[in-house]
Amino acid sequence: DAKAGLNFTYANLVTNSTVTNATTVACDWLTPPPKRVVPGDTDHSLIWIKLTFDGSITTHMCGDKMPLASSGKSVTTAEIDTIQRWINQGAKP
């Protein structure tokens, strides 16, 4: 849902996943080149950081937590678990 700040297309997340957004490109937890999804590595995948970080990710230059609070949307534990498995298993289509 684009209004919630989510774009889960494979092309956006994996194929063309280099982070170019000025707000998130310098995120402390990303290794160069910063990627939205690093297959097999949740800890260095921007999507994982933005979905699961509990503190202030803006102080780590990672942008806002997803989904945006203003959207009124949420991600379930089951969805989070599925995303984690998908990344850890190589983020295959």
PDB file of C-alpha atoms in Angstrom:
ATOM      1  CA  ASP A   1       0.000   0.000   0.000  1.00  0.00           C
ATOM      2  CA  ALA A   2       1.847   3.097  -1.216  1.00  0.00           C
ATOM      3  CA  LYS A   3      -0.062   5.292   1.233  1.00  0.00           C
ATOM      4  CA  ALA A   4       1.482   3.297   4.075  1.00  0.00           C
ATOM      5  CA  GLY A   5       4.947   3.762   2.626  1.00  0.00           C
ATOM      6  CA  LEU A   6       5.226   0.125   1.604  1.00  0.00           C
ATOM      7  CA  ASN A   7       6.397  -1.124  -1.794  1.00  0.00           C
ATOM      8  CA  PHE A   8       6.962  -4.858  -1.642  1.00  0.00           C
ATOM      9  CA  THR A   9       7.574  -5.453  -5.342  1.00  0.00           C
ATOM     10  CA  TYR A  10      10.482  -7.806  -6.025  1.00  0.00           C
ATOM     11  CA  ALA A  11      12.116  -5.300  -8.373  1.00  0.00           C
ATOM     12  CA  ASN A  12      12.035  -2.556  -5.749  1.00  0.00           C
ATOM     13  CA  LEU A  13      13.281  -4.744  -2.917  1.00  0.00           C
ATOM     14  CA  VAL A  14      15.861  -7.027  -4.513  1.00  0.00           C
ATOM     15  CA  THR A  15      16.567  -6.483  -8.207  1.00  0.00           C
ATOM     16  CA  ASN A  16      16.990  -2.693  -8.029  1.00  0.00           C
ATOM     17  CA  SER A  17      17.514  -2.549  -4.288  1.00  0.00           C
ATOM     18  CA  THR A  18      20.291   0.014  -3.891  1.00  0.00           C
ATOM     19  CA  VAL A  19      19.106   2.679  -1.479  1.00  0.00           C
ATOM     20  CA  THR A  20      19.260   6.118  -3.067  1.00  0.00           C
ATOM     21  CA  ASN A  21      16.926   8.057  -0.772  1.00  0.00           C
ATOM     22  CA  ALA A  22      18.924  10.823   0.912  1.00  0.00           C
ATOM     23  CA  THR A  23      17.096  10.153   4.198  1.00  0.00           C
ATOM     24  CA  THR A  24      18.107   6.497   4.411  1.00  0.00           C
ATOM     25  CA  VAL A  25      21.260   6.081   2.306  1.00  0.00           C
ATOM     26  CA  ALA A  26      23.480   6.813   5.336  1.00  0.00           C
ATOM     27  CA  CYS A  27      21.668   4.417   7.690  1.00  0.00           C
ATOM     28  CA  ASP A  28      24.157   3.245  10.359  1.00  0.00           C
ATOM     29  CA  TRP A  29      23.293  -0.444   9.947  1.00  0.00           C
ATOM     30  CA  LEU A  30      23.674  -0.685   6.180  1.00  0.00           C
ATOM     31  CA  THR A  31      26.909  -1.796   4.575  1.00  0.00           C
ATOM     32  CA  PRO A  32      28.027  -0.181   1.299  1.00  0.00           C
ATOM     33  CA  PRO A  33      26.391  -0.166  -1.085  1.00  0.00           C
ATOM     34  CA  PRO A  34      23.248   0.184   1.050  1.00  0.00           C
ATOM     35  CA  LYS A  35      20.459  -2.189  -0.039  1.00  0.00           C
ATOM     36  CA  ARG A  36      16.763  -2.458   0.709  1.00  0.00           C
ATOM     37  CA  VAL A  37      17.200  -6.239   0.921  1.00  0.00           C
ATOM     38  CA  VAL A  38      20.480  -8.107   1.288  1.00  0.00           C
ATOM     39  CA  PRO A  39      19.615 -11.745   0.465  1.00  0.00           C
ATOM     40  CA  GLY A  40      20.525 -13.926   3.446  1.00  0.00           C
ATOM     41  CA  ASP A  41      21.181 -10.960   5.772  1.00  0.00           C
ATOM     42  CA  THR A  42      18.281  -9.367   7.636  1.00  0.00           C
ATOM     43  CA  ASP A  43      20.576  -7.297   9.866  1.00  0.00           C
ATOM     44  CA  HIS A  44      21.840  -5.273   6.894  1.00  0.00           C
ATOM     45  CA  SER A  45      18.541  -5.089   4.983  1.00  0.00           C
ATOM     46  CA  LEU A  46      16.871  -1.680   5.212  1.00  0.00           C
ATOM     47  CA  ILE A  47      13.371  -3.151   5.017  1.00  0.00           C
ATOM     48  CA  TRP A  48      14.052  -5.348   8.059  1.00  0.00           C
ATOM     49  CA  ILE A  49      15.472  -2.446  10.047  1.00  0.00           C
ATOM     50  CA  LYS A  50      12.508  -0.227   9.199  1.00  0.00           C
ATOM     51  CA  LEU A  51       9.959  -2.929  10.043  1.00  0.00           C
ATOM     52  CA  THR A  52      11.444  -4.150  13.324  1.00  0.00           C
ATOM     53  CA  PHE A  53      13.510  -1.448  15.023  1.00  0.00           C
ATOM     54  CA  ASP A  54      11.832  -0.317  18.255  1.00  0.00           C
ATOM     55  CA  GLY A  55      13.906   2.797  19.033  1.00  0.00           C
ATOM     56  CA  SER A  56      14.369   6.014  17.114  1.00  0.00           C
ATOM     57  CA  ILE A  57      15.663   4.886  13.742  1.00  0.00           C
ATOM     58  CA  THR A  58      15.806   8.483  12.550  1.00  0.00           C
ATOM     59  CA  THR A  59      18.796   9.060  14.858  1.00  0.00           C
ATOM     60  CA  HIS A  60      20.537   6.248  12.962  1.00  0.00           C
ATOM     61  CA  MET A  61      19.745   7.955   9.631  1.00  0.00           C
ATOM     62  CA  CYS A  62      17.444   5.112   8.583  1.00  0.00           C
ATOM     63  CA  GLY A  63      14.314   7.194   7.974  1.00  0.00           C
ATOM     64  CA  ASP A  64      10.921   6.464   9.499  1.00  0.00           C
ATOM     65  CA  LYS A  65       9.691   3.144  10.860  1.00  0.00           C
ATOM     66  CA  MET A  66       7.474   1.226   8.416  1.00  0.00           C
ATOM     67  CA  PRO A  67       4.606   1.312   7.984  1.00  0.00           C
ATOM     68  CA  LEU A  68       4.281   5.012   8.695  1.00  0.00           C
ATOM     69  CA  ALA A  69       2.344   5.656  11.912  1.00  0.00           C
ATOM     70  CA  SER A  70       0.174   8.192  10.104  1.00  0.00           C
ATOM     71  CA  SER A  71      -1.090   5.448   7.767  1.00  0.00           C
ATOM     72  CA  GLY A  72      -2.933   3.614  10.524  1.00  0.00           C
ATOM     73  CA  LYS A  73      -1.594   0.349   9.046  1.00  0.00           C
ATOM     74  CA  SER A  74       0.398  -2.332  10.792  1.00  0.00           C
ATOM     75  CA  VAL A  75       2.360  -5.452   9.930  1.00  0.00           C
ATOM     76  CA  THR A  76       1.434  -8.647  11.742  1.00  0.00           C
ATOM     77  CA  THR A  77       3.896 -10.901  13.522  1.00  0.00           C
ATOM     78  CA  ALA A  78       3.198 -13.580  10.906  1.00  0.00           C
ATOM     79  CA  GLU A  79       4.054 -11.129   8.106  1.00  0.00           C
ATOM     80  CA  ILE A  80       7.259 -10.082   9.897  1.00  0.00           C
ATOM     81  CA  ASP A  81       8.216 -13.765  10.324  1.00  0.00           C
ATOM     82  CA  THR A  82       7.546 -14.408   6.623  1.00  0.00           C
ATOM     83  CA  ILE A  83       9.720 -11.458   5.581  1.00  0.00           C
ATOM     84  CA  GLN A  84      12.514 -12.614   7.886  1.00  0.00           C
ATOM     85  CA  ARG A  85      12.427 -16.158   6.474  1.00  0.00           C
ATOM     86  CA  TRP A  86      12.305 -14.845   2.905  1.00  0.00           C
ATOM     87  CA  ILE A  87      15.379 -12.637   3.397  1.00  0.00           C
ATOM     88  CA  ASN A  88      17.301 -15.310   5.328  1.00  0.00           C
ATOM     89  CA  GLN A  89      16.542 -17.918   2.654  1.00  0.00           C
ATOM     90  CA  GLY A  90      18.023 -15.732  -0.085  1.00  0.00           C
ATOM     91  CA  ALA A  91      15.141 -13.392  -1.009  1.00  0.00           C
ATOM     92  CA  LYS A  92      14.153 -15.425  -4.049  1.00  0.00           C
ATOM     93  CA  PRO A  93      11.157 -14.435  -6.204  1.00  0.00           C
TER      94      PRO A  93
END
